[in-house]
Short mmCIF file of C-alpha atoms in Angstrom, two decimals:
data_model
loop_
_atom_site.label_atom_id
_atom_site.label_comp_id
_atom_site.label_asym_id
_atom_site.label_seq_id
_atom_site.Cartn_x
_atom_site.Cartn_y
_atom_site.Cartn_z
CA MET A 9 -9.93 46.43 32.81
CA ALA A 10 -9.47 46.26 36.65
CA GLU A 11 -5.97 45.32 37.85
CA GLY A 12 -5.33 41.79 38.87
CA THR A 13 -8.18 40.54 36.81
CA GLU A 14 -7.38 37.97 33.97
CA THR A 15 -8.40 38.55 30.32
CA PRO A 16 -11.23 35.95 29.31
CA PHE A 17 -9.38 35.08 26.18
CA PRO A 18 -5.64 34.43 25.87
CA THR A 19 -3.45 36.84 23.58
CA PRO A 20 -2.15 35.43 20.54
CA ILE A 21 1.55 35.13 21.91
CA SER A 22 -0.01 33.17 24.86
CA LYS A 23 -1.85 30.96 22.34
CA ILE A 24 1.48 30.50 20.52
CA LYS A 25 3.16 29.44 23.94
CA ILE A 26 0.36 27.03 24.79
CA THR A 27 0.44 25.32 21.30
CA ALA A 28 4.01 24.85 21.40
CA ARG A 29 3.97 23.56 24.79
CA SER A 30 1.36 21.07 23.99
CA GLN A 31 3.11 20.04 20.89
CA TYR A 32 6.35 19.55 22.85
CA ASP A 33 4.58 17.35 25.30
CA GLN A 34 2.95 15.14 22.60
CA LEU A 35 6.45 14.77 21.09
CA LYS A 36 7.83 13.67 24.30
CA LYS A 37 4.85 11.12 24.56
CA THR A 38 5.53 9.88 21.13
CA GLN A 39 9.35 9.27 21.73
CA GLN A 40 8.34 7.55 25.04
CA TYR A 41 5.96 5.26 23.17
CA ASN A 42 8.48 4.51 20.25
CA LEU A 43 11.11 3.61 23.12
CA ASN A 44 8.84 1.55 25.16
CA ILE A 45 7.58 -0.56 22.00
CA PHE A 46 11.12 -1.15 20.74
CA ARG A 47 12.33 -2.32 24.25
CA GLN A 48 9.27 -4.76 24.44
CA GLN A 49 9.62 -6.10 20.87
CA PRO A 50 13.02 -5.02 19.05
CA LEU A 51 13.17 -7.76 16.38
CA GLN A 52 9.34 -7.20 15.40
CA GLU A 53 10.11 -3.40 15.02
CA ILE A 54 13.06 -4.13 12.88
CA SER A 55 11.28 -6.81 10.96
CA GLY A 56 8.44 -4.40 10.27
CA ALA A 57 10.83 -1.78 9.16
CA PHE A 58 11.53 -3.85 5.91
CA GLY A 59 8.13 -4.98 5.45
CA ASP A 60 7.47 -2.39 2.50
CA LEU A 61 10.40 -3.33 0.36
CA GLY A 62 8.30 -5.36 -2.13
CA THR A 63 6.73 -1.87 -3.23
CA LEU A 64 10.00 0.10 -2.81
CA LEU A 65 12.68 -1.92 -4.42
CA PRO A 66 10.99 -2.76 -7.85
CA ILE A 67 10.36 1.02 -8.59
CA LEU A 68 13.77 2.02 -7.03
CA ILE A 69 15.49 -0.59 -9.32
CA ALA A 70 13.88 0.62 -12.48
CA TYR A 71 14.59 4.33 -11.77
CA THR A 72 18.33 3.55 -11.13
CA ASP A 73 18.83 1.44 -14.23
CA GLU A 74 21.39 2.72 -16.41
CA SER A 75 19.11 3.38 -19.45
CA GLN A 76 16.83 5.51 -17.14
CA ALA A 77 18.95 7.45 -14.49
CA GLY A 78 15.77 9.28 -13.51
CA ILE A 79 16.97 9.98 -10.01
CA ASP A 80 20.06 10.18 -7.95
CA LEU A 81 20.47 6.99 -5.73
CA ASN A 82 22.61 8.35 -3.07
CA SER A 83 20.28 11.30 -2.61
CA THR A 84 17.14 9.34 -2.71
CA LEU A 85 18.51 6.93 -0.01
CA MET A 86 19.77 9.78 2.15
CA PHE A 87 16.80 12.14 1.93
CA THR A 88 14.05 9.16 2.25
CA GLY A 89 16.10 7.84 5.30
CA LEU A 90 15.98 11.33 6.81
CA PHE A 91 12.19 11.59 6.06
CA ASN A 92 11.67 8.04 7.82
CA ILE A 93 13.46 9.36 10.96
CA LEU A 94 11.39 12.54 10.91
CA SER A 95 8.24 10.69 10.41
CA GLY A 96 8.71 7.94 13.19
CA THR A 97 9.89 10.75 15.43
CA ILE A 98 6.79 13.24 14.93
CA PHE A 99 3.95 10.52 14.30
CA GLY A 100 5.06 7.63 16.25
CA ILE A 101 3.53 5.11 13.88
CA PRO A 102 5.22 2.94 11.34
CA LEU A 103 4.42 5.42 8.51
CA PRO A 104 6.09 4.63 5.14
CA VAL A 105 8.08 6.73 2.71
CA GLN A 106 7.09 5.42 -0.79
CA PRO A 107 7.80 6.25 -4.37
CA MET A 108 4.95 8.27 -6.21
CA LYS A 109 3.73 5.42 -8.37
CA ALA A 110 1.88 7.35 -10.91
CA ILE A 111 4.86 9.67 -11.52
CA ALA A 112 7.08 6.53 -11.88
CA ALA A 113 4.91 4.89 -14.34
CA VAL A 114 5.00 7.96 -16.64
CA ALA A 115 8.59 8.65 -15.91
CA LEU A 116 9.92 5.03 -16.55
CA SER A 117 7.80 4.76 -19.77
CA ARG A 118 8.90 7.97 -21.27
CA GLN A 119 12.46 7.84 -19.84
CA PHE A 120 12.56 11.08 -18.00
CA ASN A 121 15.76 12.60 -16.78
CA LYS A 122 16.46 13.89 -13.17
CA GLU A 123 15.26 17.48 -14.10
CA GLU A 124 11.87 15.97 -15.49
CA VAL A 125 11.18 13.77 -12.64
CA ALA A 126 12.04 16.49 -10.07
CA SER A 127 9.56 18.81 -12.01
CA ALA A 128 6.78 16.48 -11.57
CA GLY A 129 7.38 15.88 -7.64
CA LEU A 130 7.68 19.67 -7.08
CA PHE A 131 4.38 20.06 -9.00
CA VAL A 132 2.46 17.57 -7.16
CA ALA A 133 4.14 19.05 -3.88
CA ALA A 134 2.88 22.54 -4.93
CA VAL A 135 -0.79 21.24 -5.44
CA ILE A 136 -0.94 19.01 -2.37
CA GLY A 137 0.68 22.15 -0.21
CA LEU A 138 -2.28 24.39 -1.68
CA LEU A 139 -4.74 21.84 -0.79
CA THR A 140 -3.46 21.81 2.54
CA VAL A 141 -3.11 25.38 3.43
CA THR A 142 -6.66 26.12 2.16
CA GLY A 143 -8.32 23.53 4.25
CA LEU A 144 -9.43 21.51 1.41
CA LEU A 145 -7.96 18.39 2.47
CA THR A 146 -9.91 18.44 5.83
CA TRP A 147 -13.02 19.38 4.11
CA LEU A 148 -12.53 16.08 1.84
CA ASN A 149 -11.91 13.99 4.73
CA ARG A 150 -15.09 15.05 6.46
CA ARG A 151 -17.15 14.76 3.28
CA ILE A 152 -15.93 11.58 1.75
CA PRO A 153 -18.08 8.59 3.09
CA ILE A 154 -16.26 5.86 5.03
CA PRO A 155 -17.37 2.96 2.60
CA VAL A 156 -15.61 5.03 -0.16
CA ILE A 157 -12.41 5.31 1.76
CA LYS A 158 -12.76 1.64 2.75
CA GLY A 159 -13.31 0.78 -0.99
CA ILE A 160 -9.88 2.75 -1.90
CA GLN A 161 -7.98 0.64 0.75
CA VAL A 162 -9.53 -2.44 -0.67
CA GLY A 163 -8.78 -1.54 -4.06
CA VAL A 164 -5.27 -0.70 -3.25
CA GLY A 165 -4.87 -4.06 -1.74
CA LEU A 166 -6.51 -5.95 -4.76
CA SER A 167 -4.19 -3.95 -7.12
CA LEU A 168 -1.13 -5.08 -4.97
CA PHE A 169 -2.34 -8.75 -5.28
CA SER A 170 -2.08 -8.49 -9.14
CA TYR A 171 1.36 -6.57 -8.79
CA ALA A 172 2.46 -9.34 -6.57
CA GLY A 173 1.61 -11.80 -9.35
CA LYS A 174 3.48 -9.90 -12.01
CA VAL A 175 6.67 -9.82 -9.62
CA LEU A 176 6.17 -13.62 -8.94
CA SER A 177 5.98 -14.44 -12.69
CA GLN A 178 9.34 -12.88 -13.67
CA SER A 179 11.89 -15.50 -14.26
CA GLU A 180 15.40 -15.15 -12.60
CA ASP A 181 18.86 -16.88 -13.02
CA TYR A 182 20.41 -18.29 -9.95
CA SER A 183 23.72 -19.53 -9.12
CA TRP A 184 22.58 -22.96 -8.49
CA GLU A 185 22.00 -25.29 -11.46
CA PHE A 186 18.42 -26.13 -10.43
CA SER A 187 15.48 -25.11 -12.82
CA ASP A 188 12.75 -24.96 -10.35
CA MET A 189 14.71 -22.87 -7.91
CA HIS A 190 12.46 -19.81 -8.33
CA ASN A 191 9.28 -21.65 -7.74
CA LEU A 192 11.00 -23.43 -4.69
CA ILE A 193 11.84 -19.98 -3.31
CA VAL A 194 8.32 -18.95 -3.66
CA PHE A 195 7.02 -22.04 -2.02
CA PHE A 196 9.06 -21.67 1.10
CA ALA A 197 8.57 -17.89 1.29
CA PHE A 198 4.84 -18.52 1.08
CA LEU A 199 5.11 -21.15 4.00
CA GLY A 200 6.95 -18.49 6.09
CA LEU A 201 4.09 -16.02 5.33
CA LEU A 202 1.40 -18.78 6.61
CA ALA A 203 3.61 -19.46 9.69
CA SER A 204 3.40 -15.70 10.53
CA PHE A 205 -0.29 -15.88 10.76
CA THR A 206 0.09 -17.91 14.08
CA LEU A 207 3.54 -16.82 15.05
CA ARG A 208 2.85 -13.17 15.18
CA ARG A 209 6.17 -12.41 17.13
CA ALA A 210 8.18 -13.92 14.50
CA PRO A 211 10.40 -11.28 12.41
CA THR A 212 9.05 -12.74 9.11
CA ALA A 213 10.26 -9.66 7.12
CA LEU A 214 13.70 -9.81 8.53
CA ILE A 215 13.88 -13.52 8.01
CA LEU A 216 12.86 -12.82 4.19
CA LEU A 217 15.45 -10.07 3.89
CA PHE A 218 18.34 -12.10 5.14
CA ALA A 219 17.00 -15.12 2.98
CA GLY A 220 16.97 -12.65 -0.03
CA ILE A 221 20.46 -11.40 0.57
CA LEU A 222 21.76 -15.02 1.04
CA ILE A 223 20.38 -16.09 -2.18
CA ALA A 224 21.87 -13.06 -3.91
CA LEU A 225 25.21 -13.36 -2.20
CA PRO A 226 27.08 -15.35 -5.02
CA LYS A 227 26.27 -12.70 -7.64
CA LEU A 228 27.21 -9.90 -5.21
CA LEU A 229 30.58 -11.75 -4.27
CA ARG A 230 31.36 -12.43 -8.01
CA ASP A 231 31.52 -8.49 -8.91
CA PRO A 232 31.39 -6.51 -5.79
CA SER A 233 30.72 -2.71 -5.74
CA PRO A 234 33.02 -0.23 -4.27
CA LEU A 235 32.30 1.97 -1.36
CA GLY A 236 32.19 5.58 -1.58
CA ILE A 237 30.94 8.96 -0.13
CA GLY A 238 27.59 10.05 -1.43
CA ARG A 239 27.39 13.87 -2.15
CA PRO A 240 24.06 15.05 -3.13
CA HIS A 241 24.18 17.93 -5.59
CA ALA A 242 21.40 20.54 -5.86
CA PHE A 243 19.93 21.73 -9.31
CA VAL A 244 17.08 23.93 -10.55
CA PRO A 245 14.89 22.10 -13.24
CA PRO A 246 14.18 24.23 -16.32
CA PHE A 247 10.85 25.90 -16.49
CA ARG A 248 9.83 24.08 -19.47
CA SER A 249 10.05 20.93 -17.52
CA PHE A 250 7.38 22.14 -15.03
CA LEU A 251 5.24 23.14 -17.95
CA ASN A 252 5.55 19.73 -19.92
CA GLU A 253 6.75 16.71 -18.29
CA GLY A 254 5.82 17.91 -14.56
CA ILE A 255 2.36 18.63 -15.37
CA ALA A 256 2.20 15.30 -17.62
CA ALA A 257 3.32 12.99 -14.90
CA GLY A 258 2.15 15.10 -11.88
CA LEU A 259 -1.69 15.25 -12.75
CA GLY A 260 -2.47 11.51 -12.51
CA GLN A 261 -0.38 11.60 -9.21
CA ILE A 262 -2.58 14.10 -7.45
CA PRO A 263 -5.63 12.08 -6.70
CA LEU A 264 -3.61 9.02 -5.86
CA THR A 265 -1.52 10.99 -3.31
CA THR A 266 -4.78 12.78 -1.87
CA LEU A 267 -6.83 9.64 -1.64
CA ASN A 268 -4.35 6.89 -0.89
CA SER A 269 -1.53 8.81 0.85
CA ILE A 270 -3.34 11.00 2.85
CA ILE A 271 -6.86 10.32 3.57
CA ALA A 272 -6.52 6.57 3.40
CA VAL A 273 -3.46 6.55 5.44
CA SER A 274 -5.09 8.66 8.11
CA ALA A 275 -8.13 6.22 8.25
CA LEU A 276 -6.05 3.05 8.24
CA SER A 277 -3.68 4.20 10.92
CA ALA A 278 -6.84 4.64 13.12
CA ASP A 279 -7.99 1.26 12.32
CA LEU A 280 -4.55 -0.65 12.98
CA LEU A 281 -3.37 1.33 15.89
CA PRO A 282 -6.51 2.79 17.78
CA ASP A 283 -4.55 3.44 20.85
CA VAL A 284 -1.91 5.94 19.02
CA PRO A 285 -3.29 9.10 17.89
CA ALA A 286 -3.81 8.92 14.06
CA PRO A 287 -2.09 11.66 11.95
CA THR A 288 -4.64 14.02 10.63
CA PRO A 289 -5.05 14.63 6.75
CA THR A 290 -3.77 18.04 7.16
CA SER A 291 -0.35 16.81 8.85
CA MET A 292 -0.15 14.32 6.04
CA GLY A 293 -0.51 16.95 3.65
CA PHE A 294 2.07 19.11 5.11
CA SER A 295 4.31 16.05 5.23
CA VAL A 296 4.07 15.04 1.71
CA THR A 297 4.60 18.64 0.63
CA ALA A 298 7.71 19.20 2.83
CA MET A 299 9.42 15.87 1.59
CA ASN A 300 9.35 16.76 -1.87
CA LEU A 301 9.98 20.35 -1.66
CA ILE A 302 13.08 19.45 0.19
CA GLY A 303 14.30 16.19 -1.69
CA CYS A 304 13.51 16.68 -5.27
CA TRP A 305 16.03 19.73 -5.69
CA PHE A 306 18.63 17.10 -5.08
CA GLY A 307 17.52 14.38 -7.46
CA SER A 308 15.69 12.37 -4.72
CA MET A 309 12.68 10.13 -5.95
CA PRO A 310 9.40 11.94 -5.61
CA VAL A 311 7.86 10.12 -2.45
CA CYS A 312 4.70 10.34 -0.42
CA HIS A 313 3.19 8.23 2.22
CA GLY A 314 0.99 5.07 1.49
CA SER A 315 -1.76 2.78 3.07
CA GLY A 316 -0.15 -0.13 1.34
CA GLY A 317 3.10 0.50 2.91
CA LEU A 318 1.65 1.18 6.52
CA ALA A 319 -0.22 -2.14 6.14
CA ALA A 320 2.70 -3.86 5.01
CA GLN A 321 5.06 -2.77 7.92
CA TYR A 322 2.33 -3.44 10.30
CA ARG A 323 1.78 -6.87 8.80
CA PHE A 324 5.36 -7.75 9.46
CA GLY A 325 5.48 -6.54 13.11
CA ALA A 326 5.91 -2.74 13.29
CA ARG A 327 3.78 -1.10 15.99
CA SER A 328 5.62 2.33 16.55
CA GLY A 329 7.83 4.92 14.81
CA ALA A 330 10.81 3.11 16.09
CA SER A 331 10.69 0.75 12.96
CA VAL A 332 10.82 3.44 10.52
CA ILE A 333 13.48 5.23 12.27
CA PHE A 334 15.68 2.22 12.28
CA LEU A 335 14.87 1.78 8.45
CA GLY A 336 15.77 5.61 8.31
CA LEU A 337 19.07 5.02 9.68
CA VAL A 338 19.95 2.20 7.46
CA LYS A 339 19.05 3.99 4.27
CA PHE A 340 20.93 7.27 5.22
CA VAL A 341 24.01 5.27 5.94
CA LEU A 342 23.67 3.18 2.67
CA GLY A 343 23.15 6.50 0.81
CA LEU A 344 26.11 8.21 2.54
CA PHE A 345 28.54 5.47 2.35
CA GLY A 346 27.35 2.51 0.00
CA GLY A 347 25.19 3.84 -2.71
CA PRO A 348 26.81 1.57 -5.56
CA LEU A 349 26.66 -1.44 -3.13
CA ALA A 350 22.83 -0.74 -2.35
CA LYS A 351 22.15 -0.56 -6.27
CA GLN A 352 23.72 -3.83 -6.53
CA VAL A 353 21.79 -5.49 -3.74
CA PHE A 354 18.62 -4.00 -4.92
CA GLN A 355 19.07 -5.41 -8.47
CA GLU A 356 19.97 -8.90 -7.37
CA PHE A 357 17.32 -9.23 -4.62
CA PRO A 358 15.13 -12.36 -5.60
CA LYS A 359 11.83 -11.37 -7.24
CA ALA A 360 10.39 -14.39 -5.47
CA ILE A 361 10.85 -13.14 -1.96
CA LEU A 362 9.70 -9.57 -3.18
CA GLY A 363 6.60 -11.02 -4.61
CA ILE A 364 5.61 -12.82 -1.25
CA MET A 365 6.32 -9.38 0.62
CA VAL A 366 3.97 -7.58 -1.82
CA PHE A 367 1.49 -10.30 -1.47
CA ALA A 368 1.49 -10.11 2.48
CA ALA A 369 1.20 -6.16 2.07
CA ALA A 370 -2.00 -6.67 0.01
CA LEU A 371 -3.53 -9.07 2.36
CA GLU A 372 -3.16 -6.81 5.39
CA ILE A 373 -4.62 -3.60 3.57
CA ALA A 374 -7.46 -5.45 1.90
CA ASN A 375 -8.34 -6.73 5.28
CA ALA A 376 -9.16 -3.10 6.35
CA GLY A 377 -12.50 -3.73 4.70
CA ASN A 378 -13.63 -6.09 7.46
CA SER A 379 -14.33 -3.21 9.85
CA LEU A 380 -16.79 -1.44 7.36
CA ASN A 381 -20.01 -2.47 9.40
CA THR A 382 -18.35 -2.35 12.95
CA THR A 383 -18.07 0.02 15.54
CA ARG A 384 -14.24 0.03 14.31
CA ALA A 385 -15.52 2.09 11.43
CA ARG A 386 -14.96 5.82 12.01
CA ASP A 387 -18.37 6.92 11.12
CA LEU A 388 -20.30 4.14 13.13
CA GLU A 389 -18.02 4.94 16.13
CA GLU A 390 -18.86 8.63 16.03
CA GLY A 391 -22.46 8.15 15.02
CA LYS A 392 -22.00 10.73 12.10
CA ASN A 393 -22.83 10.91 8.46
CA VAL A 394 -24.61 7.60 8.45
CA ILE A 395 -27.88 7.46 7.03
CA ALA A 396 -30.08 4.33 7.80
CA THR A 397 -33.29 3.68 5.97
CA ALA A 398 -36.14 3.08 8.21
CA ILE A 399 -39.01 0.62 7.54
CA ASP A 400 -41.25 3.34 6.30
CA GLY A 401 -38.78 4.37 3.72
CA ARG A 402 -37.76 7.78 5.47
CA SER A 403 -34.11 8.54 5.95
CA LYS A 404 -32.70 9.30 9.44
CA ALA A 405 -29.39 9.78 11.16
CA LEU A 406 -28.04 6.74 12.86
CA GLU A 407 -27.46 7.55 16.46
CA PRO A 408 -24.34 6.42 18.33
CA GLY A 409 -24.60 2.63 19.38
CA GLU A 410 -27.45 2.22 17.02
CA GLU A 411 -27.66 -0.94 14.81
CA LEU A 412 -27.49 -0.79 11.13
CA THR A 413 -30.39 -1.99 9.13
CA GLN A 414 -29.55 -5.12 6.84
CA GLU A 415 -30.30 -2.86 3.89
CA MET A 416 -27.91 -0.20 5.12
CA ARG A 417 -25.15 -2.92 5.60
CA SER A 418 -25.49 -4.04 2.14
CA ARG A 419 -25.50 -0.54 0.68
CA ARG A 420 -22.07 0.05 2.47
CA TRP A 421 -20.69 -2.96 1.12
CA THR A 422 -21.92 -2.25 -2.40
CA VAL A 423 -20.43 1.21 -2.30
CA MET A 424 -16.97 -0.12 -0.99
CA PHE A 425 -16.93 -2.95 -3.58
CA ILE A 426 -17.77 -0.51 -6.59
CA THR A 427 -14.82 1.62 -5.54
CA ALA A 428 -12.51 -1.20 -5.16
CA GLY A 429 -13.79 -2.60 -8.40
CA GLY A 430 -13.26 0.73 -10.15
CA ILE A 431 -9.80 1.01 -9.02
CA LEU A 432 -8.88 -2.66 -10.01
CA ALA A 433 -10.45 -2.29 -13.45
CA SER A 434 -9.16 0.96 -14.23
CA LYS A 435 -5.76 0.91 -12.45
CA ASN A 436 -6.75 4.53 -11.48
CA ASP A 437 -7.89 5.56 -7.85
CA ALA A 438 -9.59 8.65 -9.17
CA ILE A 439 -11.85 6.62 -11.39
CA GLY A 440 -12.54 4.05 -8.61
CA PHE A 441 -13.23 7.00 -6.10
CA ILE A 442 -15.65 8.69 -8.61
CA ALA A 443 -17.23 5.48 -9.28
CA GLY A 444 -17.86 4.98 -5.34
CA MET A 445 -19.21 8.42 -4.98
CA LEU A 446 -21.69 8.00 -7.84
CA CYS A 447 -23.02 4.96 -6.03
CA HIS A 448 -23.17 6.59 -2.75
CA CYS A 449 -24.82 9.63 -4.07
CA SER A 450 -27.57 7.56 -5.90
CA TYR A 451 -28.50 5.84 -2.79
CA GLN A 452 -28.96 9.36 -1.08
CA LEU A 453 -30.87 10.70 -3.95
CA HIS A 454 -33.11 7.63 -3.90
CA ASP A 455 -33.77 8.11 -0.03
CA ARG A 456 -34.56 11.81 -0.59
CA TYR A 457 -36.99 10.93 -3.30
CA VAL A 458 -38.70 8.32 -1.11
CA ALA A 459 -38.75 10.60 1.82
CA GLY A 460 -40.22 13.48 -0.35
CA ARG A 461 -42.82 11.36 -1.75
CA SER A 462 -43.92 10.10 1.84
CA GLN A 463 -44.21 13.49 2.91
CA ARG A 464 -46.34 14.53 -0.04
CA GLU A 465 -48.64 11.50 0.69
CA GLY A 466 -48.99 12.23 4.33
CA THR A 467 -49.83 15.83 3.47
CA ILE A 468 -52.54 14.77 1.01
CA ARG A 469 -53.89 12.23 3.40
CA LEU A 470 -53.96 14.97 6.11
CA GLY A 471 -55.80 16.96 3.71
CA GLU A 472 -58.30 14.49 2.96
CA GLU A 473 -59.02 13.66 6.66
CA GLU A 474 -59.53 17.35 7.36
CA SER A 475 -62.01 17.56 4.43
CA ARG A 476 -64.04 14.55 5.76
CA ALA A 477 -63.92 15.93 9.12
CA SER A 478 -65.46 19.28 7.87
CA GLN A 479 -68.01 17.48 5.78
CA ASN A 480 -69.12 15.55 8.89
CA GLU A 481 -69.53 18.55 10.87
CA VAL A 482 -71.83 20.29 8.14
CA GLN A 483 -73.98 17.20 7.93
CA SER A 484 -74.32 16.99 11.70
#
């Protein structure tokens, strides 16, 4: 090649430099966005930071019960706090760090120890990492229809409504001699939630948090817990734990993490924060893998991201990564200096307020289904993967900006609600996903059958017309 001419394609080293530079520029923009939003609405961001307590605290409390001891609380607070800080810094959205619920259900029911819980988290991390590296997560995200993804979100929301009812139905002992104190707290907390519908800038979650601590304060002062330095200790789970408890608890978590913590989170982020670049399923997969490959060796709770937590934090005011960075700092400091105190606060926090916070999260995520047949739905905005049925029964791709037919609107609602209903009835995201996909495929098979029959009938009619034309020529 002549001297002074440039190669048409960059070398691998220059590609790396360009990629690194673009990533650095994007990171700078994300930090500027976080800082700007926090300056504009600091109370809302702090309020949104605590919006996910309704789903975090019950599982965390159950894990740290003396009869369970399935995790190390100090390690969990420190590592999840660190993950909150990193996720807020990298992604710039109120991305939650939540417990893996399927693992928690098995671990709590079978009273797993730290090694067994860690094995389950590491097993799921390995599988999700494999799906991410091979590109299967990206492939799934492209292939799964939007009505099914919306159905997963609505199903999670409906499940959270049910869970909120269970939390609210738990009776509690308060320091005040008033038999209906629980119902009274529920009533006023619900009024606060209703007020937040119109007073969007009110830090509702922050108010509920302080109200809960105030209610629990007499019990906390009666027997205060000492402060101390938290020191995480690393350990290696025995191999038999991976083969037995790890696989037993982890298998049920894999579809839940893939669908709700990766694919649905990416879609919901685009719905709630359209002006912020949504994290890709690949980046979510690497994030979930890294969090558990790092934290589980120290007894930290297996964690993932979740669409319910994202909806909850958004509902209570969070609009940027600054909210979860603040939450991460609080959790890290608590884990480092106040593990026993944090445990006591978690256990004494009023269930009445937790239930209302879960209810608010359920409302926000279920509301994601409203955009199914609007241009806010990703497939309608892009004009891809949408099949509309024409009047003649033939299937055709929907062009960008083209209106959906009434039949197609009905079909999309049906697929979404079958997915959501399957999740609610079975309490399993994978079963709801399969039900929704079967419904979607049945519509596609019907369209192909109708199109094929119309094509055959057209060929037959064409042949008959040609035959009649030839006969007329012979007669003439």
